[in-house]
Short mmCIF file of C-alpha atoms in Angstrom, two decimals:
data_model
loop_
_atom_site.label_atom_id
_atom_site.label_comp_id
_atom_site.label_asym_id
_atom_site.label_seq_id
_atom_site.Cartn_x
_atom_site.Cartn_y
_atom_site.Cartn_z
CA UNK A 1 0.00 0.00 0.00
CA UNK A 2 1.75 3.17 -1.17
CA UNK A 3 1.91 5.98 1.79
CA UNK A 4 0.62 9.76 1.17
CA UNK A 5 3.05 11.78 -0.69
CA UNK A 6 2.76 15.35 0.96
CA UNK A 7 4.97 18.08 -0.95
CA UNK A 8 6.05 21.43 1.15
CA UNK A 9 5.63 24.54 0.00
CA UNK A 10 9.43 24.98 -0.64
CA UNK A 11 9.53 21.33 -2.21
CA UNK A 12 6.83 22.89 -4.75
CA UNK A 13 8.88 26.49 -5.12
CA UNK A 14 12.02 24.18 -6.35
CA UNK A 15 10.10 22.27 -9.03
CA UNK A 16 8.49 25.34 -10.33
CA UNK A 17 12.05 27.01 -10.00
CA UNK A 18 13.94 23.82 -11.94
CA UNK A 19 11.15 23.52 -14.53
CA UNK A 20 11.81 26.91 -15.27
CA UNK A 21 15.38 27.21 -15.48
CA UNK A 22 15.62 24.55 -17.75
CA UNK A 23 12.83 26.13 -20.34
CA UNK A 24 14.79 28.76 -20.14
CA UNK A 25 18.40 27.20 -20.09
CA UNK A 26 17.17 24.97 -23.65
CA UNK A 27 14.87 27.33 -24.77
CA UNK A 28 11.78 24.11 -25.05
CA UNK A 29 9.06 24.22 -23.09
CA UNK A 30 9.05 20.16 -23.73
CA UNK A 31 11.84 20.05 -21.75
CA UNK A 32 10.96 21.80 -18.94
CA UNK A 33 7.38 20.08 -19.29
CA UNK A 34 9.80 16.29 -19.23
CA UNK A 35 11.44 17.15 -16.23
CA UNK A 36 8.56 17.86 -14.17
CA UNK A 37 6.75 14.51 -15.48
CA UNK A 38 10.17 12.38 -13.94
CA UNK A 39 10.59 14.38 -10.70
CA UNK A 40 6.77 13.44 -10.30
CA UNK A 41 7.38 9.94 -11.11
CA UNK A 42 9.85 9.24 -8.72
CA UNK A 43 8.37 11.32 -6.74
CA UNK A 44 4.98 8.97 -6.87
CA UNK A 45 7.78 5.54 -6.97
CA UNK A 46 9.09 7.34 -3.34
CA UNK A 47 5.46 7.15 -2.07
CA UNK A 48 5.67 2.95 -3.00
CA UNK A 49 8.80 2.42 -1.57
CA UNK A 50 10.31 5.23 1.02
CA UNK A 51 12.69 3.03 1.89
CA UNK A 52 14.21 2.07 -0.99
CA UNK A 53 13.99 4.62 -3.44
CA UNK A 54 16.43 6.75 -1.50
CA UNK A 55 19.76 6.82 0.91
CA UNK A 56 19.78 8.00 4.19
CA UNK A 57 21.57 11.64 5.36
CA UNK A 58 23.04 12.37 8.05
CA UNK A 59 19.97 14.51 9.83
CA UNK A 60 17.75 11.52 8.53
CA UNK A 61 16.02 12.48 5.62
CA UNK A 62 16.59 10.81 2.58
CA UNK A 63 17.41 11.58 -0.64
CA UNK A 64 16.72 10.17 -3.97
CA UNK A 65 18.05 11.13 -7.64
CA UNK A 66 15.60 11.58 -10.58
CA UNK A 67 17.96 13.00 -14.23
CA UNK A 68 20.19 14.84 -11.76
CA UNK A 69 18.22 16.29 -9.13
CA UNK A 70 17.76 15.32 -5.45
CA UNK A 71 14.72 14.96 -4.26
CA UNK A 72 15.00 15.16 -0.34
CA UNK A 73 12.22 13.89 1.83
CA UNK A 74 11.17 12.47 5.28
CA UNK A 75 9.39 9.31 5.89
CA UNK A 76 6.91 9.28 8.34
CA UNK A 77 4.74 6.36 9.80
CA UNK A 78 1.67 7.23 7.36
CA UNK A 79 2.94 9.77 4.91
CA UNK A 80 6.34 10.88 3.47
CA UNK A 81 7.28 14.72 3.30
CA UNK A 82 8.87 15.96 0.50
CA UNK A 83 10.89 18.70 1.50
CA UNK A 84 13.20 20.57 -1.16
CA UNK A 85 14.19 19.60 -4.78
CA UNK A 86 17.06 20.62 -5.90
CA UNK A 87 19.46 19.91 -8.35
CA UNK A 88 22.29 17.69 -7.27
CA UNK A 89 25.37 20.22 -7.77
CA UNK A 90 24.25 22.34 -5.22
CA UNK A 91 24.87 21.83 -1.61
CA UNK A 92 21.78 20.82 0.80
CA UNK A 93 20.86 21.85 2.92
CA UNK A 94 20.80 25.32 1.45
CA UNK A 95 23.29 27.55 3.47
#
């Protein structure tokens, strides 16, 4: 039985924020539009298997990869948080 996937306001912000860059970066709108259909599919895999899908940090989140962005998130006993996005080369958290 998959758990709730619950994404933070922040979590949401960076998707928007990554979709955008790379419309912008390619100059398609299909590629931004391609990006945000993985991050939500392993977003929606996390949600089947928390425990799995991703590696465990050191403040005990975990983090999972989807075409070179981390997807950081928190498992919980009913749901799993999503908490930031974000894309791999940069440091998290966020200084």
């Amino acid at each position: 039985m998959p758990k709730t996937v619950i994404l933070s306001l922040e979590a949401l912000g960076d998707i928007r924020s990554c979709v955008r860059q790379v419309m912008v970066f390619t100059g398609f709108e299909n590629s931004g539009i391609k990006l945000q259909y993985d991050l939500f599919a392993k977003i929606e895999a996390i949600g089947f298997m928390p425990s799995a899908m991703g590696r465990i940090r050191e403040d005990g989140t975990r983090e999972a990869f989807a075409r070179g962005y981390r997807i950081v998130y928190k498992e919980n006993t009913d749901h799993v948080l999503i908490v930031a996005v974000i894309h791999s080369s940069r440091i998290y958290p966020r200084p």
